Amino acid sequence: MLMRNLVEAQTELINVPGKSPSVTDRFTNYIAWVANSVRLLRLQVKKADLEPLLLTQRYWTLQAMVTSPTGMAGDFVDAELADRVTAHPHGSRRRRRRTIDPSQHPPSRLAEPEEMAAAVAVLASADRSHLDSKRETKGP
């Protein structure tokens, strides 16, 4: 399963430039690829290994440039919701059958609430900075 997911993530990465004719498309598709890859691999790869593979310093620099975080924030929210459902001990019986057994994936592999809060704060800060710079350019 891990190898299949790694190959899938790599294939999607290779396809990003081909389906992204403009710089804006490449930017958006790259950010989306990282979010999707993290979602795909987060329960199979240690957090320490995800950082050099996906969550690089350059990724966070690009992430800070996102001017409209709605779509990207949605990816973070989806990943957080999936993690919380998987980690929640009192999920519905039907839901538990469809999710990965948490005992096979220690909670240390899931995003911690503080980490998600920090990521959301970074996104919000980047969005505020962008809005402030737009106001400054427009003038009074």
Short mmCIF file of C-alpha atoms in Angstrom, two decimals:
data_model
loop_
_atom_site.label_atom_id
_atom_site.label_comp_id
_atom_site.label_asym_id
_atom_site.label_seq_id
_atom_site.Cartn_x
_atom_site.Cartn_y
_atom_site.Cartn_z
CA MET A 1 0.00 0.00 0.00
CA LEU A 2 2.79 2.44 0.88
CA MET A 3 4.68 1.78 -2.35
CA ARG A 4 1.50 2.20 -4.38
CA ASN A 5 0.79 5.53 -2.66
CA LEU A 6 4.37 6.74 -3.16
CA VAL A 7 4.20 5.86 -6.86
CA GLU A 8 0.82 7.60 -7.14
CA ALA A 9 2.20 10.75 -5.48
CA GLN A 10 5.27 10.70 -7.74
CA THR A 11 3.15 10.22 -10.86
CA GLU A 12 0.92 13.15 -9.90
CA LEU A 13 4.01 15.29 -9.29
CA ILE A 14 5.45 14.43 -12.70
CA ASN A 15 2.12 15.41 -14.28
CA VAL A 16 1.89 18.83 -12.57
CA PRO A 17 3.96 20.73 -15.20
CA GLY A 18 2.14 19.08 -18.12
CA LYS A 19 -1.33 20.00 -16.91
CA SER A 20 -0.23 23.47 -15.79
CA PRO A 21 0.45 25.73 -18.78
CA SER A 22 0.68 28.95 -16.78
CA VAL A 23 2.75 29.87 -13.74
CA THR A 24 -0.45 30.36 -11.75
CA ASP A 25 -1.67 26.89 -12.70
CA ARG A 26 1.67 25.30 -11.79
CA PHE A 27 1.66 27.15 -8.45
CA THR A 28 -1.91 26.12 -7.60
CA ASN A 29 -1.43 22.53 -8.79
CA TYR A 30 1.83 22.16 -6.84
CA ILE A 31 0.24 23.40 -3.60
CA ALA A 32 -2.72 21.07 -4.20
CA TRP A 33 -0.34 18.17 -4.97
CA VAL A 34 1.44 18.64 -1.63
CA ALA A 35 -1.88 18.76 0.26
CA ASN A 36 -3.15 15.64 -1.52
CA SER A 37 0.14 13.79 -1.03
CA VAL A 38 0.23 14.61 2.67
CA ARG A 39 -3.36 13.37 2.97
CA LEU A 40 -2.44 10.18 1.09
CA LEU A 41 0.74 9.42 3.05
CA ARG A 42 0.15 10.92 6.51
CA LEU A 43 -0.81 7.63 8.17
CA GLN A 44 1.94 5.61 6.49
CA VAL A 45 4.98 7.87 6.73
CA LYS A 46 6.42 9.42 9.87
CA LYS A 47 6.05 13.17 10.20
CA ALA A 48 9.83 13.54 10.26
CA ASP A 49 9.97 11.82 6.85
CA LEU A 50 7.11 13.86 5.36
CA GLU A 51 8.93 17.13 5.96
CA PRO A 52 11.91 16.53 3.64
CA LEU A 53 9.67 14.79 1.09
CA LEU A 54 6.78 17.24 0.92
CA LEU A 55 6.70 19.94 3.57
CA THR A 56 9.94 21.62 2.58
CA GLN A 57 10.98 25.17 3.39
CA ARG A 58 10.31 26.11 -0.23
CA TYR A 59 6.79 24.67 0.02
CA TRP A 60 6.07 26.82 3.09
CA THR A 61 7.48 29.86 1.28
CA LEU A 62 5.16 29.20 -1.65
CA GLN A 63 2.28 28.48 0.70
CA ALA A 64 2.78 31.92 2.25
CA MET A 65 2.27 33.43 -1.22
CA VAL A 66 -1.23 31.99 -1.58
CA THR A 67 -3.48 35.00 -2.13
CA SER A 68 -6.82 33.22 -1.84
CA PRO A 69 -6.54 30.52 0.81
CA THR A 70 -10.09 29.25 0.46
CA GLY A 71 -9.25 26.22 -1.69
CA MET A 72 -5.96 25.49 0.07
CA ALA A 73 -7.52 25.94 3.51
CA GLY A 74 -10.18 23.46 2.42
CA ASP A 75 -7.44 20.89 1.80
CA PHE A 76 -6.06 21.46 5.31
CA VAL A 77 -9.55 21.22 6.81
CA ASP A 78 -10.25 17.97 4.90
CA ALA A 79 -6.98 16.44 6.12
CA GLU A 80 -7.68 17.52 9.70
CA LEU A 81 -11.24 16.17 9.60
CA ALA A 82 -10.04 12.82 8.25
CA ASP A 83 -7.35 12.63 10.95
CA ARG A 84 -9.76 13.48 13.74
CA VAL A 85 -12.33 10.90 12.54
CA THR A 86 -9.61 8.25 12.37
CA ALA A 87 -8.22 9.18 15.79
CA HIS A 88 -11.56 9.63 17.59
CA PRO A 89 -12.21 6.64 19.87
CA HIS A 90 -16.03 6.93 19.73
CA GLY A 91 -16.66 7.10 15.99
CA SER A 92 -19.73 5.35 14.63
CA ARG A 93 -19.47 1.60 14.07
CA ARG A 94 -19.97 2.10 10.35
CA ARG A 95 -17.27 4.81 10.22
CA ARG A 96 -14.82 2.66 12.19
CA ARG A 97 -15.13 -0.14 9.65
CA ARG A 98 -14.19 2.24 6.82
CA THR A 99 -11.25 3.91 8.55
CA ILE A 100 -7.75 2.68 9.25
CA ASP A 101 -7.25 0.92 12.57
CA PRO A 102 -5.73 3.62 14.85
CA SER A 103 -3.80 0.98 16.80
CA GLN A 104 -1.70 0.41 13.67
CA HIS A 105 -0.89 4.12 13.41
CA PRO A 106 0.23 5.75 16.65
CA PRO A 107 -1.20 9.23 17.28
CA SER A 108 2.29 10.72 16.89
CA ARG A 109 1.84 10.22 13.14
CA LEU A 110 -1.30 12.34 13.06
CA ALA A 111 -1.20 16.11 12.92
CA GLU A 112 -1.31 17.53 16.42
CA PRO A 113 -3.91 20.25 17.09
CA GLU A 114 -1.10 22.74 17.81
CA GLU A 115 0.48 21.99 14.43
CA MET A 116 -2.80 22.51 12.60
CA ALA A 117 -3.40 25.73 14.53
CA ALA A 118 0.09 26.91 13.56
CA ALA A 119 -0.52 26.05 9.89
CA VAL A 120 -3.85 27.88 9.91
CA ALA A 121 -2.18 30.87 11.62
CA VAL A 122 0.49 30.93 8.91
CA LEU A 123 -2.19 30.88 6.22
CA ALA A 124 -4.20 33.60 7.94
CA SER A 125 -1.10 35.72 8.48
CA ALA A 126 -0.08 35.37 4.84
CA ASP A 127 -3.57 36.33 3.73
CA ARG A 128 -3.62 39.38 6.04
CA SER A 129 -0.18 40.45 4.79
CA HIS A 130 -1.36 40.16 1.22
CA LEU A 131 -4.51 42.19 1.93
CA ASP A 132 -2.46 44.84 3.77
CA SER A 133 -0.05 45.15 0.84
CA LYS A 134 -3.01 45.52 -1.56
CA ARG A 135 -4.45 48.32 0.59
CA GLU A 136 -1.09 50.10 0.67
CA THR A 137 -0.80 49.95 -3.13
CA LYS A 138 -4.30 51.31 -3.67
CA GLY A 139 -3.77 54.18 -1.27
CA PRO A 140 -6.52 56.19 0.45
#
